[in-house]
PDB file of C-alpha atoms in Angstrom:
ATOM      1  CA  UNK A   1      66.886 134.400  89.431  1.00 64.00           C
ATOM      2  CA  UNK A   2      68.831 136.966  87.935  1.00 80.00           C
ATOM      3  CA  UNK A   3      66.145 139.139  86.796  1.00 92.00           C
ATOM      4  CA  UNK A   4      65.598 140.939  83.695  1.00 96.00           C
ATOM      5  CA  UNK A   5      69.520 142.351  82.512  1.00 96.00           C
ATOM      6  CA  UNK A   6      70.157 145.358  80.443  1.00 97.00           C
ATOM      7  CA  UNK A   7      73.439 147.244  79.506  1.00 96.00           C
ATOM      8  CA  UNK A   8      74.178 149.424  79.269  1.00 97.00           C
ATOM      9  CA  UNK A   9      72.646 151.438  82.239  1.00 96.00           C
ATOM     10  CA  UNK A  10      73.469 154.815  81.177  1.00 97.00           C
ATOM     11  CA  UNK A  11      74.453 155.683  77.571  1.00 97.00           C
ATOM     12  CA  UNK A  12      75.768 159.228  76.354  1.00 98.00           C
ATOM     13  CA  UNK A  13      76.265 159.602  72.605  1.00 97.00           C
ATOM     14  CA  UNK A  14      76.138 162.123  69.707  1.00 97.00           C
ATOM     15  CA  UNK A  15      73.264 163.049  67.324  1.00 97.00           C
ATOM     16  CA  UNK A  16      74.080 160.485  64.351  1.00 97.00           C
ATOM     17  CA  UNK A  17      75.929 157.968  66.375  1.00 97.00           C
ATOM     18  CA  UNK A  18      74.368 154.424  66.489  1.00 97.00           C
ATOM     19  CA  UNK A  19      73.327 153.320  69.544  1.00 98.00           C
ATOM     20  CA  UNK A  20      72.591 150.037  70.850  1.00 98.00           C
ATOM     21  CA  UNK A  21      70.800 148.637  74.147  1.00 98.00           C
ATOM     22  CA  UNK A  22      70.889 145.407  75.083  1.00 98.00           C
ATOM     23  CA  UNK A  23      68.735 142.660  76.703  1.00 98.00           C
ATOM     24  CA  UNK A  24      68.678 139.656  78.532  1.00 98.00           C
ATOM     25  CA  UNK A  25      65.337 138.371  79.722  1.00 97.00           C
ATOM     26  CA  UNK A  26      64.539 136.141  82.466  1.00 94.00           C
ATOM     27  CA  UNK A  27      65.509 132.885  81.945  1.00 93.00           C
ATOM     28  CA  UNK A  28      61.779 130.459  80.435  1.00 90.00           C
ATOM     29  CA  UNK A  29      60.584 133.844  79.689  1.00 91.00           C
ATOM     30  CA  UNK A  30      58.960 133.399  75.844  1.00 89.00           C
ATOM     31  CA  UNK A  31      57.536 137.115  75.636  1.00 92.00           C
ATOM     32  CA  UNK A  32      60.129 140.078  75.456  1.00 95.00           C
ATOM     33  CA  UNK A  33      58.979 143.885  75.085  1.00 96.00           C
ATOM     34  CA  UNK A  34      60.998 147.224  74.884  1.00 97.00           C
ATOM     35  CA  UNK A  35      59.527 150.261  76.004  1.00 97.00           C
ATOM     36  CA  UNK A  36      60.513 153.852  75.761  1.00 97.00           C
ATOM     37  CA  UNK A  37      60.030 156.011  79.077  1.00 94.00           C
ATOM     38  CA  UNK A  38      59.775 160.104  78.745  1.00 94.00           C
ATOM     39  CA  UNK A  39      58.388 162.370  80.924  1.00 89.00           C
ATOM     40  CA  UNK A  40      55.722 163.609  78.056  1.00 90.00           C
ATOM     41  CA  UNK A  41      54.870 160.535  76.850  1.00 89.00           C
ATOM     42  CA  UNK A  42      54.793 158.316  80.055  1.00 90.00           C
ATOM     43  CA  UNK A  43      55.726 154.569  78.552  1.00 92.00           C
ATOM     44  CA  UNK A  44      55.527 153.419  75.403  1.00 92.00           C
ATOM     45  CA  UNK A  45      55.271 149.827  73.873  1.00 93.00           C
ATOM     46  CA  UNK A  46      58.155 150.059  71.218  1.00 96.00           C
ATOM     47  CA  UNK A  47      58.002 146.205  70.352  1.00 96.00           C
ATOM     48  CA  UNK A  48      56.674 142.589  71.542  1.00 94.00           C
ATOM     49  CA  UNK A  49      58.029 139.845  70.731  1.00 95.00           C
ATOM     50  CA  UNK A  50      56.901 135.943  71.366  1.00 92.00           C
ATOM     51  CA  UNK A  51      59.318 132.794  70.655  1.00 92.00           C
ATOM     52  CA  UNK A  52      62.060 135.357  69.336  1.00 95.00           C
ATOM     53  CA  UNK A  53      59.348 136.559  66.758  1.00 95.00           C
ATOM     54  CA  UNK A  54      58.184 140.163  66.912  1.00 95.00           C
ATOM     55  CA  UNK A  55      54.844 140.243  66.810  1.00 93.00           C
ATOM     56  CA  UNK A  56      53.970 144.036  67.298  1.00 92.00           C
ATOM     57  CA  UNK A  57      56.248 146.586  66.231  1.00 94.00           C
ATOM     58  CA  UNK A  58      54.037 149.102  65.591  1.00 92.00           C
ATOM     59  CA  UNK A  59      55.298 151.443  68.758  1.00 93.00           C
ATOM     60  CA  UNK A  60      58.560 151.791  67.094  1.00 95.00           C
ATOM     61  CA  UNK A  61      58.902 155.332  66.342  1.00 88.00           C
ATOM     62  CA  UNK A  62      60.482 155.507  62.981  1.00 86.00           C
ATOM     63  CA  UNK A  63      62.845 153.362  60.562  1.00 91.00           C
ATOM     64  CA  UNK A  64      65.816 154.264  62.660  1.00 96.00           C
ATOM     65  CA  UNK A  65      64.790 152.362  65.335  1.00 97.00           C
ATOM     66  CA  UNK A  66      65.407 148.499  64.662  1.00 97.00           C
ATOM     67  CA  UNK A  67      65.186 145.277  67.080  1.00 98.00           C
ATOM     68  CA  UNK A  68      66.131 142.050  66.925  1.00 97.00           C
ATOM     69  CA  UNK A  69      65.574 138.984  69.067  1.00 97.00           C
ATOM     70  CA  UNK A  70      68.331 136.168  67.743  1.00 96.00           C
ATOM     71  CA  UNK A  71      67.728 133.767  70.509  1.00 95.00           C
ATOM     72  CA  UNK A  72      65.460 133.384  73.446  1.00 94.00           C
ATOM     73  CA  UNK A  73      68.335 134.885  75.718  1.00 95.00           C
ATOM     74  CA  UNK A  74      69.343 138.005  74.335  1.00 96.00           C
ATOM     75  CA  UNK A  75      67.478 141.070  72.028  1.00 98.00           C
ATOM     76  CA  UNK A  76      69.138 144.134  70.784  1.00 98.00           C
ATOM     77  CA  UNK A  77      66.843 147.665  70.390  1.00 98.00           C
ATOM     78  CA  UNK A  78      69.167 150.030  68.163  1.00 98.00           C
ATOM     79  CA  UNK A  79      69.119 153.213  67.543  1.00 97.00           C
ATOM     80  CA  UNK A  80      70.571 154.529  63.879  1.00 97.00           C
ATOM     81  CA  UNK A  81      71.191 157.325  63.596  1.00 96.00           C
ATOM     82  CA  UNK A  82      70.095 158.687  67.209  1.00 97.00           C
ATOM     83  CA  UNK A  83      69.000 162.243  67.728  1.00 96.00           C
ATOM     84  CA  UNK A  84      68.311 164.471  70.799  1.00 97.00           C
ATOM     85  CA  UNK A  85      64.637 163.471  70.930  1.00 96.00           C
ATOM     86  CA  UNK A  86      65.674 160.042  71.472  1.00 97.00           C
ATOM     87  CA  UNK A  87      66.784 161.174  75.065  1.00 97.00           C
ATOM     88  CA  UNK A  88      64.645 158.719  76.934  1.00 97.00           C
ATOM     89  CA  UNK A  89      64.446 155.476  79.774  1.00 96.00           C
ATOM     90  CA  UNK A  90      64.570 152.298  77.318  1.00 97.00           C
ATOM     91  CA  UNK A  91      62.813 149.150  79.613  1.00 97.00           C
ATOM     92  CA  UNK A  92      62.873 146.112  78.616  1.00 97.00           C
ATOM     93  CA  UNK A  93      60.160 143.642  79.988  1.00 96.00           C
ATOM     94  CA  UNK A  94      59.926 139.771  79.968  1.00 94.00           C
ATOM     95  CA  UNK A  95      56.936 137.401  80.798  1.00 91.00           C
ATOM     96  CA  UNK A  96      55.734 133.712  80.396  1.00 85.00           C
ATOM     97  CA  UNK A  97      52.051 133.401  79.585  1.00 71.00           C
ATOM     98  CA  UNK A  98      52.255 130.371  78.761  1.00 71.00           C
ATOM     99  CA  UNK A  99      52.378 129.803  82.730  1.00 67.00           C
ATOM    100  CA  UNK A 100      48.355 129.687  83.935  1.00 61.00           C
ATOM    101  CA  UNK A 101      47.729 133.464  85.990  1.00 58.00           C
ATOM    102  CA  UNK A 102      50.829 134.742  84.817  1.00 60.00           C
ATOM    103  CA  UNK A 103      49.820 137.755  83.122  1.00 77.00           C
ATOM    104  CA  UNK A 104      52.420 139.623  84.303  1.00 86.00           C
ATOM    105  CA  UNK A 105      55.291 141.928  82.922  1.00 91.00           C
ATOM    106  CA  UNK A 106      59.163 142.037  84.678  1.00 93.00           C
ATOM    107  CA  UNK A 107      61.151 144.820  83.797  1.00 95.00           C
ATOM    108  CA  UNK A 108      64.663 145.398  84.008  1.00 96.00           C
ATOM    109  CA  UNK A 109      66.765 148.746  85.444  1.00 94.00           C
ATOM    110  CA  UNK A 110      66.679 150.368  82.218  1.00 96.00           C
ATOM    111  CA  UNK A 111      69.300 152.358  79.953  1.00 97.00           C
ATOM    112  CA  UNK A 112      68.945 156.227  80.533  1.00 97.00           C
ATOM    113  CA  UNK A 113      70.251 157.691  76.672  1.00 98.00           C
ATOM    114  CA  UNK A 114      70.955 160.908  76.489  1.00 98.00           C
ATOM    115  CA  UNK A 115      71.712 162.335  73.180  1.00 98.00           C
ATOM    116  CA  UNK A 116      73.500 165.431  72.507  1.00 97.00           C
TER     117      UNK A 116
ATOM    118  CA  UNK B   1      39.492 150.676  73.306  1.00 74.00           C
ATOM    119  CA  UNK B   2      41.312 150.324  76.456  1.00 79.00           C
ATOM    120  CA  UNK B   3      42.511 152.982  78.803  1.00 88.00           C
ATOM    121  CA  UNK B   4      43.804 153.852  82.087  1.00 93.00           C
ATOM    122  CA  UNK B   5      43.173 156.994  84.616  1.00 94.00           C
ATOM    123  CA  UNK B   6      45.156 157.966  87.402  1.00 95.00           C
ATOM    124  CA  UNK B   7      43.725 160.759  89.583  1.00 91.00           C
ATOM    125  CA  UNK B   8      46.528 162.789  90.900  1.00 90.00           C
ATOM    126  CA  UNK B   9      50.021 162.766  89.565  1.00 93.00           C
ATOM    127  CA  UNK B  10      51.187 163.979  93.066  1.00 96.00           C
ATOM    128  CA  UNK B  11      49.928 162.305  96.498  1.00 97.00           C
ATOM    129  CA  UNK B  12      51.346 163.078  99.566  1.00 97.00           C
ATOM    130  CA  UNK B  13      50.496 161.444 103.017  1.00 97.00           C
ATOM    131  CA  UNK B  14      51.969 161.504 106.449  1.00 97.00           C
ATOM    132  CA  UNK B  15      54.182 158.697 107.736  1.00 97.00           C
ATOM    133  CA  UNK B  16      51.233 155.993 109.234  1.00 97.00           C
ATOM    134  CA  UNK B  17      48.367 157.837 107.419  1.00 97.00           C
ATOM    135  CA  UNK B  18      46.279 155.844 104.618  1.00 97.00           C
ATOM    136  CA  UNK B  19      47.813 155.995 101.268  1.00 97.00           C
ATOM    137  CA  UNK B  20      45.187 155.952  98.524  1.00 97.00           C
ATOM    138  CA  UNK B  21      46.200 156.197  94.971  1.00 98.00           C
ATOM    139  CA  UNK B  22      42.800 156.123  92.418  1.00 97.00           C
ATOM    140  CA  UNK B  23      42.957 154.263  89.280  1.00 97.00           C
ATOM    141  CA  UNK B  24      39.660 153.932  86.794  1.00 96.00           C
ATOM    142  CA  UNK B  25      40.231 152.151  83.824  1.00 93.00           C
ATOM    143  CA  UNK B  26      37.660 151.479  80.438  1.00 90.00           C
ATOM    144  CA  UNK B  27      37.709 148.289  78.993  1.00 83.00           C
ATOM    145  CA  UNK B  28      35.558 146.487  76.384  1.00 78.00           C
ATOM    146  CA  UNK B  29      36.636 143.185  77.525  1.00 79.00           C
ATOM    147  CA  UNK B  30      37.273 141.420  80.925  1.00 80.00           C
ATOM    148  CA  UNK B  31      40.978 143.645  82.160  1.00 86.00           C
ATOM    149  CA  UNK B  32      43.657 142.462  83.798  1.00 90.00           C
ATOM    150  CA  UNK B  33      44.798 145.041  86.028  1.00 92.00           C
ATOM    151  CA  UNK B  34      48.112 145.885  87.691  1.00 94.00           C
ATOM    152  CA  UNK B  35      49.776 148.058  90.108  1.00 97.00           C
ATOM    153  CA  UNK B  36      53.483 148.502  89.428  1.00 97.00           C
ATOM    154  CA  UNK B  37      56.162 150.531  91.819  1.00 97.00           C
ATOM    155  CA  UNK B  38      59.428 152.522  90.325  1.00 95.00           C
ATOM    156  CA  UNK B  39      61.837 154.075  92.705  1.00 94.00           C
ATOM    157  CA  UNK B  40      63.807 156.224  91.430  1.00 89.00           C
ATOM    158  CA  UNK B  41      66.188 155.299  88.969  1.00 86.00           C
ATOM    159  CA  UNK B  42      65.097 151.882  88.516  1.00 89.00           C
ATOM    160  CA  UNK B  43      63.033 149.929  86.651  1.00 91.00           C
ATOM    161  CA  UNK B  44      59.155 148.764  87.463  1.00 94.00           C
ATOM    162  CA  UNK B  45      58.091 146.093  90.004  1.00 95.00           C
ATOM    163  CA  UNK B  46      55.188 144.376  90.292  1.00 94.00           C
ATOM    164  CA  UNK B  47      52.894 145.202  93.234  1.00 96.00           C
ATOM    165  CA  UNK B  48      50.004 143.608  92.653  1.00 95.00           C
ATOM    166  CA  UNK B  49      47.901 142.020  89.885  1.00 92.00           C
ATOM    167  CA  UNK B  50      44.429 141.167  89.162  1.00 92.00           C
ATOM    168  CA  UNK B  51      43.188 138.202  86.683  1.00 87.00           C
ATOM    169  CA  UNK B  52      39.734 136.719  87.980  1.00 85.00           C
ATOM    170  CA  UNK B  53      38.459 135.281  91.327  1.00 87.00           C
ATOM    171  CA  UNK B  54      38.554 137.263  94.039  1.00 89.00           C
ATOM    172  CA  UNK B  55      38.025 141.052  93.974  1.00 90.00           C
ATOM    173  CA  UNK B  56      40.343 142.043  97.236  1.00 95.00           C
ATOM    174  CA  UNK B  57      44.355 141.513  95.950  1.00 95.00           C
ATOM    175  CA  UNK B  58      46.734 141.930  98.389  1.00 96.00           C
ATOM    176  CA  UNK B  59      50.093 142.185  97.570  1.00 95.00           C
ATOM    177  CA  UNK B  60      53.552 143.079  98.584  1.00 94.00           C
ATOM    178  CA  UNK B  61      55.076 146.114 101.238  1.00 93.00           C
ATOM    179  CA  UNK B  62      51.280 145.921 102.717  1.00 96.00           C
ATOM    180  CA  UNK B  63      49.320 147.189  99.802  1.00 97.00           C
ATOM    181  CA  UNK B  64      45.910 145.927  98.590  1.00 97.00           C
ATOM    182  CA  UNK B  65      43.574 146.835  95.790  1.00 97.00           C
ATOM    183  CA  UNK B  66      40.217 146.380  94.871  1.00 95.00           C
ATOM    184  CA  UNK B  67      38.808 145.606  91.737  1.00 94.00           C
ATOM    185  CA  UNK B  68      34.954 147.055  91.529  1.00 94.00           C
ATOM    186  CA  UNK B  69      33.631 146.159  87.797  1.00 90.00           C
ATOM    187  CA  UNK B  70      30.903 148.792  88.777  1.00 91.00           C
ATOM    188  CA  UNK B  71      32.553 151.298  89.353  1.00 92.00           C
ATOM    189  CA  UNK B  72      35.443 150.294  86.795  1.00 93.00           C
ATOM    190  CA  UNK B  73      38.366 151.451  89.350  1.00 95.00           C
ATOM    191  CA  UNK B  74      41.537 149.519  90.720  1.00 96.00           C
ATOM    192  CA  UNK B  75      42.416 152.150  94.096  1.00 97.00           C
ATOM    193  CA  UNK B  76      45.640 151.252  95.151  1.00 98.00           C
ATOM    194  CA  UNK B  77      45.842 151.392  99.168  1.00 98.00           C
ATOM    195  CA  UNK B  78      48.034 151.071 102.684  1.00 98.00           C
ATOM    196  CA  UNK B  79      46.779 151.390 105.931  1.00 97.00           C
ATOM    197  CA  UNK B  80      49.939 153.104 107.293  1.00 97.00           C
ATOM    198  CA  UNK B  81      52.223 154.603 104.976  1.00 97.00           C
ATOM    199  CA  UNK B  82      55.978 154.609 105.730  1.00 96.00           C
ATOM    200  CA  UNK B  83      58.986 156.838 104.059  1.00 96.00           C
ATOM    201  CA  UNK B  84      60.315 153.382 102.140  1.00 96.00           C
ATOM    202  CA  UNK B  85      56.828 153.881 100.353  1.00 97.00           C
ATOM    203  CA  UNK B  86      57.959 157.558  98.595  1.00 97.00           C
ATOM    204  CA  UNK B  87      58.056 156.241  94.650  1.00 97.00           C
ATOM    205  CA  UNK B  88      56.492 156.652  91.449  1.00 96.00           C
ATOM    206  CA  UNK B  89      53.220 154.152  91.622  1.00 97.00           C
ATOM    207  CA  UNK B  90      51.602 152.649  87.929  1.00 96.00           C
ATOM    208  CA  UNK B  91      48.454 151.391  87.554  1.00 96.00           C
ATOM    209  CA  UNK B  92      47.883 149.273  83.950  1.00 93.00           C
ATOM    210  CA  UNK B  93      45.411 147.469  81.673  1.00 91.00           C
ATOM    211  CA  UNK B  94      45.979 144.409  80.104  1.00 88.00           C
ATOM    212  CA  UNK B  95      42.287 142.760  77.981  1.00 80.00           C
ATOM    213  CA  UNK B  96      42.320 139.929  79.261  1.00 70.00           C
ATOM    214  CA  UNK B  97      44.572 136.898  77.716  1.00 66.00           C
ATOM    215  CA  UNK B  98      46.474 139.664  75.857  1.00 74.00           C
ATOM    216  CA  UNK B  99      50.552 141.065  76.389  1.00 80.00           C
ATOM    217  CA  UNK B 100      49.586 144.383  75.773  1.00 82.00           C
ATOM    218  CA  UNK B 101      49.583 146.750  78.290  1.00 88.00           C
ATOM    219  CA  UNK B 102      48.133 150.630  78.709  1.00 89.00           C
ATOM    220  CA  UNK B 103      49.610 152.172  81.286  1.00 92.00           C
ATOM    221  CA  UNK B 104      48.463 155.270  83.057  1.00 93.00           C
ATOM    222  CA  UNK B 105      50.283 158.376  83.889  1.00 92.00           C
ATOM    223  CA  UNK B 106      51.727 157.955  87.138  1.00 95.00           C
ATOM    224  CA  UNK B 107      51.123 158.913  90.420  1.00 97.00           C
ATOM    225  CA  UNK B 108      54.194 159.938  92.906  1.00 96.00           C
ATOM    226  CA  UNK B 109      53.587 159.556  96.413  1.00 97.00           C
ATOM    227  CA  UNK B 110      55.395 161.555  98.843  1.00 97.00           C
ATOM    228  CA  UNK B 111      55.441 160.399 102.506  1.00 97.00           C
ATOM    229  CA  UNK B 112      56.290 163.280 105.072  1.00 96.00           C
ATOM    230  CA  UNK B 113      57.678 162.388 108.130  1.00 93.00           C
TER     231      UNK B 113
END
């Protein structure tokens, strides 16, 4: 298996550009999350979603953050516009519970955004 | 509410001594707990988990952990740590039969040769 895929791995962009990270969970995976990584906040849940459906959105910082989930193979966390404090690790996480025991979360590499 | 502790954001051990990392947790339901490794510059993976059944869960690269309800803690350990080991170590809480987890702060382990 493949493993959890997200792109880009390292992103560099302006404050007011739009940004967008992309994932691909594992394959039978019906639970996708995004989470935010910063050294003063440790991680944060941004979003869950189950069967494509977000479910819990209320980590998402502000309106300029967005997700999406169109299929069960691919969800997009965007960023409009981005500022400096964005400047963060952005996981993104994939799971089955729907399989008995497993509880647990696989993450991907991450995207590293820097804002400037 | 649910919550996690990690004693000690910085560990360090000698190469073959004990590694110990401390977790406590508070939870108002039955946790789920999990131990998760980062190297640097990549994303989490999965050490070892705990559901229900027995307390002693051993998992990969020789670690183990224990769950003790009483003492609501999750220690993290290796008999013999080795320099592969040097990473960023989570512990989280998930209530049990729920996707949401709390992570704690972190703990990075050092191993000096």
């Amino acid at each position: 298996d493949a493993g959890v895929i997200q792109s880009p791995r390292h992103e560099v962009t302006e404050m007011g550009q739009e940004v967008t990270l992309r994932c691909k969970p594992i394959s039978g995976h019906n639970s996708l999350f995004w989470y935010r990584q910063t050294m003063m906040r440790g991680l944060e849940l941004l979003i869950y979603f189950n069967n494509n459906v977000p479910i819990d959105d209320s980590g998402m910082p502000e309106d300029r953050f967005s997700a999406k989930m169109p299929n069960a193979s691919f969800s997009t966390l965007k960023i409009q516009p981005s500022e400096p404090r964005d400047s963060a690790v952005y996981f993104c996480a994939s799971s089955d519970p729907s399989r008995q025991g497993a509880y647990e979360q696989y993450f991907g590499p991450g995207t590293r955004l820097t804002v400037t | 509410a649910q919550s996690v502790t990690q004693l000690g954001s910085h560990v360090s051990v000698s190469e073959g001594a004990l590694v110990l990392l401390r977790c406590n947790y508070s939870s108002s339901v039955p946790p789920y707990l999990f131990w998760y490794v980062q190297y640097p510059n990549q994303g989490l993976q999965l050490l070892l988990k705990y559901t229900t059944g027995a307390t002693l869960v051993k998992g990969i690269n020789g670690f183990e952990a224990e769950f003790k309800k009483s003492e609501t803690s999750f220690h993290l350990t290796k008999p013999s740590a080795h320099m592969s080991d040097a990473a960023e170590y989570f512990c989280a809480v998930s209530p049990s039969g729920t996707y949401k987890y709390i992570f704690g702060t972190g703990t990075r382990l050092k191993v000096l040769a």
